[in-house]
Short mmCIF file of the C-alpha atoms (twelve columns), coordinates in Angstrom:
data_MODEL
# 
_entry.id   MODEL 
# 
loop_
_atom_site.group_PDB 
_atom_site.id 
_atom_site.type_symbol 
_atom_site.label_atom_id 
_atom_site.label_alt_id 
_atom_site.label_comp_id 
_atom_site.label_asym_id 
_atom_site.label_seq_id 
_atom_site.Cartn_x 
_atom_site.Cartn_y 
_atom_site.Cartn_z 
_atom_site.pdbx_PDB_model_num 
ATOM 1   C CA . UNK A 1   0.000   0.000   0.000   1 
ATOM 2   C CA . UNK A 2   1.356   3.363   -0.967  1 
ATOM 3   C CA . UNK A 3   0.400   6.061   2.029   1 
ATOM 4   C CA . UNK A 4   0.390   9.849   0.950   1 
ATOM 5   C CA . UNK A 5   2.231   9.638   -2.047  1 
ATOM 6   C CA . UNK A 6   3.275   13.593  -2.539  1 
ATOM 7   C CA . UNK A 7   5.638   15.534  -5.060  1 
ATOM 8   C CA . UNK A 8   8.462   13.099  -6.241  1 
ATOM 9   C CA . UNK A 9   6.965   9.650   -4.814  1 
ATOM 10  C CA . UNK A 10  7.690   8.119   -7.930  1 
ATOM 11  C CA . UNK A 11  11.164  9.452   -8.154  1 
ATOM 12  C CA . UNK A 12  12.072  8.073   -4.869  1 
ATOM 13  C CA . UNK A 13  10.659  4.793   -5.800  1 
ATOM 14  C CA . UNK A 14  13.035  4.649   -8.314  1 
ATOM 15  C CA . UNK A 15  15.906  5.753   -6.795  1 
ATOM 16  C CA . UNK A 16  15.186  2.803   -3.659  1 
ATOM 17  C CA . UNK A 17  14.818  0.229   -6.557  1 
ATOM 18  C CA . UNK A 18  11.265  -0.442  -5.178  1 
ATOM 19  C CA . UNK A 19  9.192   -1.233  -8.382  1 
ATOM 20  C CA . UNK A 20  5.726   0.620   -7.605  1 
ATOM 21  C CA . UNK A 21  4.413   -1.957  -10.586 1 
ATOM 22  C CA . UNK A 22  4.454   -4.150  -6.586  1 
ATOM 23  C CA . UNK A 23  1.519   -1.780  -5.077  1 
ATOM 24  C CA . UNK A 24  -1.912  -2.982  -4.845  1 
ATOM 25  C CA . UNK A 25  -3.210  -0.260  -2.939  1 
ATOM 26  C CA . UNK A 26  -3.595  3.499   -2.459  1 
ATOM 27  C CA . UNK A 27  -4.508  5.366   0.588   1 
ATOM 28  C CA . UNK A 28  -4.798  9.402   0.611   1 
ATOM 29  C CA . UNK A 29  -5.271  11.036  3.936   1 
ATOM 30  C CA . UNK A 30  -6.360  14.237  3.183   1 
ATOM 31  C CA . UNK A 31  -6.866  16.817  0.117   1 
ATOM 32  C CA . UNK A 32  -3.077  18.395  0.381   1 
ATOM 33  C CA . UNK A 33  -0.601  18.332  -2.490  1 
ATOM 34  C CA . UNK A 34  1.588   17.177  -0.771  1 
ATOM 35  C CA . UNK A 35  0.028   14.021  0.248   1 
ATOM 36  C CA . UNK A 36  -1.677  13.646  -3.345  1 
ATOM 37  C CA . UNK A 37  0.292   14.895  -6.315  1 
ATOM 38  C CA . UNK A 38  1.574   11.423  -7.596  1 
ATOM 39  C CA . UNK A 39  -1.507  9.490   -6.788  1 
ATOM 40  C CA . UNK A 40  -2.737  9.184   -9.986  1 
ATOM 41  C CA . UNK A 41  1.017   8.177   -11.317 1 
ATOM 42  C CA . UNK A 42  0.773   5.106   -8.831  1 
ATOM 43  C CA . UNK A 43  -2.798  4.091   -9.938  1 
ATOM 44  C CA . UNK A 44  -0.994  3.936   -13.461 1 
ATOM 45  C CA . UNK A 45  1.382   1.540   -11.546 1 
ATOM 46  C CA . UNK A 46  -1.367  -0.380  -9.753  1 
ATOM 47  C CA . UNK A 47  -2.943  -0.713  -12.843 1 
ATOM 48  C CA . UNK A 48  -0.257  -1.376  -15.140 1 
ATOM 49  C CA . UNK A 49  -0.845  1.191   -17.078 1 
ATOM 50  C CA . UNK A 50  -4.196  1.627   -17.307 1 
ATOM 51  C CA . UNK A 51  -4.688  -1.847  -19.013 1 
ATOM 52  C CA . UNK A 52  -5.786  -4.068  -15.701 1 
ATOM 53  C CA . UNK A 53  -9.106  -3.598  -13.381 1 
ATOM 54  C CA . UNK A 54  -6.810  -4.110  -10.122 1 
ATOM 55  C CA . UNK A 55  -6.420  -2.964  -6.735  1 
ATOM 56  C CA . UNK A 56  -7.706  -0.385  -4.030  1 
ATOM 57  C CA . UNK A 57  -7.743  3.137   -3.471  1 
ATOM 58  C CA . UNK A 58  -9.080  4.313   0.176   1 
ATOM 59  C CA . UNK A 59  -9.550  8.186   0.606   1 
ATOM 60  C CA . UNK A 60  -11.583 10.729  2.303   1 
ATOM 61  C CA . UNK A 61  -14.528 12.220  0.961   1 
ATOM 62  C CA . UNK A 62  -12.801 15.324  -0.102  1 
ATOM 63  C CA . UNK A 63  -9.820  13.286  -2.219  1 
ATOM 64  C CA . UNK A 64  -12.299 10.567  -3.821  1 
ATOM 65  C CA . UNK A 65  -15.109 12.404  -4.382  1 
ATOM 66  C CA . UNK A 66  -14.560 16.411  -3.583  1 
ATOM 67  C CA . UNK A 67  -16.253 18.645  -1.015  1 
ATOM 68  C CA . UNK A 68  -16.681 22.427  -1.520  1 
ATOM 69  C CA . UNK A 69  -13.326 24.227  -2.262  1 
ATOM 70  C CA . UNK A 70  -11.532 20.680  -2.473  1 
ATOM 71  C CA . UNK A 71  -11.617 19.063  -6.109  1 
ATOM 72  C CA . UNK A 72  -11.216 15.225  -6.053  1 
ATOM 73  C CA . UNK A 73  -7.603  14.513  -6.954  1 
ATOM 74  C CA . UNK A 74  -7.732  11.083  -8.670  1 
ATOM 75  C CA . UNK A 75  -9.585  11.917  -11.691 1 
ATOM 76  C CA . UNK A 76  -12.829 9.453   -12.969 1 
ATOM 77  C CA . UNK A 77  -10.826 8.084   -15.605 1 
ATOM 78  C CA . UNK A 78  -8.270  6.687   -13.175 1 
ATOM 79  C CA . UNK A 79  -10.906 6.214   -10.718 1 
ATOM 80  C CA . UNK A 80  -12.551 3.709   -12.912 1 
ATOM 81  C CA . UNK A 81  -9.553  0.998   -13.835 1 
ATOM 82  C CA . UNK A 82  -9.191  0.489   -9.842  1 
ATOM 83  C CA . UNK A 83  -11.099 -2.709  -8.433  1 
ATOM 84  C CA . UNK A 84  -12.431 -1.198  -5.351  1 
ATOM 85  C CA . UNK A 85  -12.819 2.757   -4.745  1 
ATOM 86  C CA . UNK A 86  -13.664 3.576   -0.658  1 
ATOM 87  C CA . UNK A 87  -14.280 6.919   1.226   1 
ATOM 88  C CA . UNK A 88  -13.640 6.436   4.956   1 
ATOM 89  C CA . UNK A 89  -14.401 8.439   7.527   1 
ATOM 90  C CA . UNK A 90  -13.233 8.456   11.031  1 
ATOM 91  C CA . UNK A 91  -13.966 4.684   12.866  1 
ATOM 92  C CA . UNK A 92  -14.850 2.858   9.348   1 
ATOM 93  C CA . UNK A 93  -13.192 -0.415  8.843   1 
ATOM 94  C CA . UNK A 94  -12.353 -1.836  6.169   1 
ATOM 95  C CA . UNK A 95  -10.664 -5.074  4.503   1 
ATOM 96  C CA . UNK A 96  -7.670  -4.923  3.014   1 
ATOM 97  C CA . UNK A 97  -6.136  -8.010  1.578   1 
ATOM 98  C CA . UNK A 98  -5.166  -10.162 4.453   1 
ATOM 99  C CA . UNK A 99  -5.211  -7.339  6.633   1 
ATOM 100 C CA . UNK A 100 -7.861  -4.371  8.372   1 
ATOM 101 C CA . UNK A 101 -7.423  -0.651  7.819   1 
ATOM 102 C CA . UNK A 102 -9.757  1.279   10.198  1 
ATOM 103 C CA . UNK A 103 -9.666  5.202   10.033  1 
ATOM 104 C CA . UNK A 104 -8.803  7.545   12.914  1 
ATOM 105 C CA . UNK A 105 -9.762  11.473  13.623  1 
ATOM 106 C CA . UNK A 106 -7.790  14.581  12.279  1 
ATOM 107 C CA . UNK A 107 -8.126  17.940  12.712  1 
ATOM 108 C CA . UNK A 108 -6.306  19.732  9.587   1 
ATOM 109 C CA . UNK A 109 -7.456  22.222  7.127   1 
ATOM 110 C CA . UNK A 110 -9.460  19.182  5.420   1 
ATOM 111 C CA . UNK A 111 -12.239 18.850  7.670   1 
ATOM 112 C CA . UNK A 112 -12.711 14.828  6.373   1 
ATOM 113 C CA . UNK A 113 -9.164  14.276  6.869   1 
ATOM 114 C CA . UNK A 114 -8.124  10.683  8.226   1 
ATOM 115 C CA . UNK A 115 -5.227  8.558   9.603   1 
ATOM 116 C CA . UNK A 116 -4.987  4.764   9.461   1 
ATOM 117 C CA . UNK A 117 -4.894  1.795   11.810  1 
ATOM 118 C CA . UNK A 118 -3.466  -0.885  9.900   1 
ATOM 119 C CA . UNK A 119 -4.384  -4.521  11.770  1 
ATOM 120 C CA . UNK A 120 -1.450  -7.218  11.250  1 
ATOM 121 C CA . UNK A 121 -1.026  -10.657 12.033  1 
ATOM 122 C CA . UNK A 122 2.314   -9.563  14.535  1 
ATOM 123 C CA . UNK A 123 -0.107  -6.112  15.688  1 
ATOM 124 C CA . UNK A 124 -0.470  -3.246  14.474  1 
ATOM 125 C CA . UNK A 125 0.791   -0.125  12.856  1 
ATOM 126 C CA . UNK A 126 -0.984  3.512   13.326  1 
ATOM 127 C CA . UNK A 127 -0.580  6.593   10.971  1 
ATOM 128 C CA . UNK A 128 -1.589  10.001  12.467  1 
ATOM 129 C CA . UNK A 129 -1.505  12.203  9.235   1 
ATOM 130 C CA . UNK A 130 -1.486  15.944  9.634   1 
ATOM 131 C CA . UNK A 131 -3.386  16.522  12.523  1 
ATOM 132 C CA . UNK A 132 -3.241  18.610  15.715  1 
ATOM 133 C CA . UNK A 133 -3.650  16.833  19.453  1 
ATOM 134 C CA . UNK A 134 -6.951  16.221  20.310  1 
ATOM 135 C CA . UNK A 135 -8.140  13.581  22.267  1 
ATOM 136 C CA . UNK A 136 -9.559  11.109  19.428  1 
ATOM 137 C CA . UNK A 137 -6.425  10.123  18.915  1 
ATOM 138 C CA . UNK A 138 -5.496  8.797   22.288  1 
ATOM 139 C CA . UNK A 139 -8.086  5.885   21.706  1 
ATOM 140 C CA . UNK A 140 -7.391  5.808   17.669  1 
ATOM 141 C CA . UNK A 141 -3.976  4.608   18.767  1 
ATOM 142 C CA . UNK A 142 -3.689  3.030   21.680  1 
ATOM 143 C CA . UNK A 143 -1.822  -0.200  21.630  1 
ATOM 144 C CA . UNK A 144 -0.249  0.410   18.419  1 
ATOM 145 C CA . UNK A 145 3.091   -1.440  18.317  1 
ATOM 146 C CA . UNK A 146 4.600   1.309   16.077  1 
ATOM 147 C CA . UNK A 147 3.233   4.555   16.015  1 
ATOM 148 C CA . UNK A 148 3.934   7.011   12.713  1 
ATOM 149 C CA . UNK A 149 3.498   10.556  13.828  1 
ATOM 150 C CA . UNK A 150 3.551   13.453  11.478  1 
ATOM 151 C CA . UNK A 151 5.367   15.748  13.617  1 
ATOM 152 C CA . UNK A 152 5.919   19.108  11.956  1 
ATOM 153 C CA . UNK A 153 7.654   21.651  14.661  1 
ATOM 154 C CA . UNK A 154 9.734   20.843  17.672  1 
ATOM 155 C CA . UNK A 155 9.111   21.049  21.217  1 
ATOM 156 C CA . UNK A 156 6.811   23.219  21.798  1 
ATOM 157 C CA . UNK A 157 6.304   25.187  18.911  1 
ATOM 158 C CA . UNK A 158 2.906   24.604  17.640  1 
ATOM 159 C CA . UNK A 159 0.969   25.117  15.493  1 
ATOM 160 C CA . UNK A 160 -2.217  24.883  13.451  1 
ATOM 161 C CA . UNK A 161 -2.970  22.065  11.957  1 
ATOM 162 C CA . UNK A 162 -0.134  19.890  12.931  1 
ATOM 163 C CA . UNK A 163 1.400   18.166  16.278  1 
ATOM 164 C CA . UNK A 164 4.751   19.793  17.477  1 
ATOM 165 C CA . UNK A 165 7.225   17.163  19.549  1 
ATOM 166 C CA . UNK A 166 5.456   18.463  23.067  1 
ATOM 167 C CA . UNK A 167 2.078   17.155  21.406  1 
ATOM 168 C CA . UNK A 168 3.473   13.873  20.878  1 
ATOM 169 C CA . UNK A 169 4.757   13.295  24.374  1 
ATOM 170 C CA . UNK A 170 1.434   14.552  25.634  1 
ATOM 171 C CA . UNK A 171 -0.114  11.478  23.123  1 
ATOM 172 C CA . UNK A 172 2.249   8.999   24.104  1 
ATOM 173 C CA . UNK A 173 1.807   8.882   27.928  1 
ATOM 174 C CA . UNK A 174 -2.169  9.263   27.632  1 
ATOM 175 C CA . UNK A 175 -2.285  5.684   26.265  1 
ATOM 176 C CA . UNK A 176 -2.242  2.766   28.833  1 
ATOM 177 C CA . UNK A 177 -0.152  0.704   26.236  1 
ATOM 178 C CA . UNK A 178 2.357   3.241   25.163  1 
ATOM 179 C CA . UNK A 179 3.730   1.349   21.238  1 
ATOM 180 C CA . UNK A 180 7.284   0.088   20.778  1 
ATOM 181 C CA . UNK A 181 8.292   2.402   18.246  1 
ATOM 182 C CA . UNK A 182 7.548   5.899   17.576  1 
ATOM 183 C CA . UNK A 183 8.715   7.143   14.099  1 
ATOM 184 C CA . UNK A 184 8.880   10.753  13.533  1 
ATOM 185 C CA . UNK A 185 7.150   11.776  10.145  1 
ATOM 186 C CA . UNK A 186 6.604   14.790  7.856   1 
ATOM 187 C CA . UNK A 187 8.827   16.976  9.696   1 
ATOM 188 C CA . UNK A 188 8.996   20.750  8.581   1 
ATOM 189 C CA . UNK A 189 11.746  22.786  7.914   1 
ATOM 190 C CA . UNK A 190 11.824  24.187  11.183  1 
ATOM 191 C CA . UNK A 191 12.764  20.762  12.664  1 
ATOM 192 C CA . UNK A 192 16.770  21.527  11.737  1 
ATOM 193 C CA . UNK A 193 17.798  18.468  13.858  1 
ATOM 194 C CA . UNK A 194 15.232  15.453  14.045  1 
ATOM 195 C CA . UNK A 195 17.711  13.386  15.779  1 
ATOM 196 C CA . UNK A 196 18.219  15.513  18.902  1 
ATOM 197 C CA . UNK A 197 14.029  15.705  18.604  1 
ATOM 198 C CA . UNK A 198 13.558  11.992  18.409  1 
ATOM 199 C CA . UNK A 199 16.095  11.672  21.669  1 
ATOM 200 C CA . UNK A 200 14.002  14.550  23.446  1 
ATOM 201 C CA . UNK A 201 10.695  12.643  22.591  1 
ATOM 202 C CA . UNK A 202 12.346  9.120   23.565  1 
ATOM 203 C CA . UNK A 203 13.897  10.630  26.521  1 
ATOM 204 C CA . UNK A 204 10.040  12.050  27.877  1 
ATOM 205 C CA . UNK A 205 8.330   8.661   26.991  1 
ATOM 206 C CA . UNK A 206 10.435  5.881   27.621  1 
ATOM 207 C CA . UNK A 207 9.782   4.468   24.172  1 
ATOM 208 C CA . UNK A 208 11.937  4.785   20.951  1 
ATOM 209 C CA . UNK A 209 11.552  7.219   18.929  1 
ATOM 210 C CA . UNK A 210 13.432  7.632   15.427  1 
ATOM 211 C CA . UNK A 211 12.791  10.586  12.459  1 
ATOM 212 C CA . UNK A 212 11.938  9.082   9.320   1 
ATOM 213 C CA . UNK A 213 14.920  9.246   6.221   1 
ATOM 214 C CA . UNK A 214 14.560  8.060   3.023   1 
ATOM 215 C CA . UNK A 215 14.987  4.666   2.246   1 
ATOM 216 C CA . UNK A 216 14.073  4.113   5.765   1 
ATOM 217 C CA . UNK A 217 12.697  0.289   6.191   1 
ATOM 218 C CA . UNK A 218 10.661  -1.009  9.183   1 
ATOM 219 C CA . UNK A 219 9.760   -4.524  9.863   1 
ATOM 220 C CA . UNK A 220 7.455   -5.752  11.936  1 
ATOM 221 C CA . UNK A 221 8.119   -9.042  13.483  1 
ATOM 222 C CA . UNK A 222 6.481   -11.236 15.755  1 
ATOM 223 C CA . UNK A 223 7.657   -10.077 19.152  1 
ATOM 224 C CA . UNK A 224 9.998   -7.579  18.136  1 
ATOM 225 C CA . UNK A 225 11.121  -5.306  15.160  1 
ATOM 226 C CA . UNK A 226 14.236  -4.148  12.909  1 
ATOM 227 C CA . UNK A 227 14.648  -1.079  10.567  1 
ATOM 228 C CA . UNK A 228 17.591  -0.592  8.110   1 
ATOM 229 C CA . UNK A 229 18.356  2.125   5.740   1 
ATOM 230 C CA . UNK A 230 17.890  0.584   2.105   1 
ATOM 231 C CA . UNK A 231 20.134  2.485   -1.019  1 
# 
């Protein structure tokens, strides 16, 4: 599944040798460019060009279908090659494959914007998307065994829209099973040293916390989990 695919997603696929012709299914959190730009560019993927009926694009109402000011960003034409188009909205559950996708609260400029709960055989993996603190997301994410946080500002400096590192903390110890694995997402360019952030968030949470680079891979394992930089 391809999560947010923004400005260059395709580009970076190709630079990880990751062949996007491997994707079966598209999520889009929210109606931002960048989280939607190269969506349609991996539907051609999904779809092999445009010449199979195959896979699964999940979106809000604003990216699938438009609302108001917000156009819907995969156009009909791509729409209608996929196998199975779904809007979510907050607490919808879905099937996906072999695993569950259920949606979780935001509160962004999109007012239908969603993260993800992805359910795995080895537990499961949350997605926050841009979103500021609010107390949804306690419960959206509790038990999580790895947690990915779009975390746009450091310590405290928040602000609209978005969770700064202070937010995080406050997110982390509200849950009664804190995850295993917090990885820092997303960050602006404000955030001139994730590192030293990640440490500061670890440090006031007791779990680990790492910033997201690119070619950046996580595995989830049964009991424990790795990460690796791929080139």
């Amino acid at each position: 599944m391809h999560v947010d695919p923004g400005p260059g997603a395709i580009v970076r696929l190709n630079e990880l040798k990751i062949s996007p012709w491997r994707t079966n299914a598209l999520f889009i959190s929210h109606c931002h460019p960048d989280h939607y730009t190269d969506g349609e560019v991996i539907v051609e993927a999904i779809t092999q060009g445009m010449t199979k009926k195959r896979g699964i694009f999940l979106g809000n109402l604003s990216v699938v279908e438009g609302f108001g000011e917000y156009e819907y960003v995969i156009s009909k034409y791509h729409q209608s090659k996929l196998e199975k188009v779904q809007v979510l909205y907050p607490g919808d559950e879905v099937e996906l494959y072999d695993t569950t996708i259920k949606a979780t609260h935001t509160k962004h400029g999109d007012p239908f914007g969603i993260g993800f709960r992805l359910k795995t055989i080895y537990g499961d993996i949350g997605y926050t998307s841009d979103t500021e603190l609010i107390p949804e997301l306690i419960e959206d994410f509790d038990g999580v065994r790895i947690l990915i946080a779009n975390i746009v500002r450091k310590k405290n400096e928040r602000i609209k829209g978005h969770l700064c590192s202070n937010d995080a903390i406050d997110l982390i110890n509200s849950m009664s099973k804190k995850p295993e694995l917090l990885i820092m997402n997303h960050m602006g360019v404000k955030m001139t040293n994730p590192q030293i952030e990640a440490e500061y968030i670890s440090q006031n949470t007791g779990i680990e916390v790492i910033p997201a680079k690119l070619g950046l891979k996580v595995e989830l394992l049964n009991g424990n989990y790795k990460y690796q930089l791929i080139k």
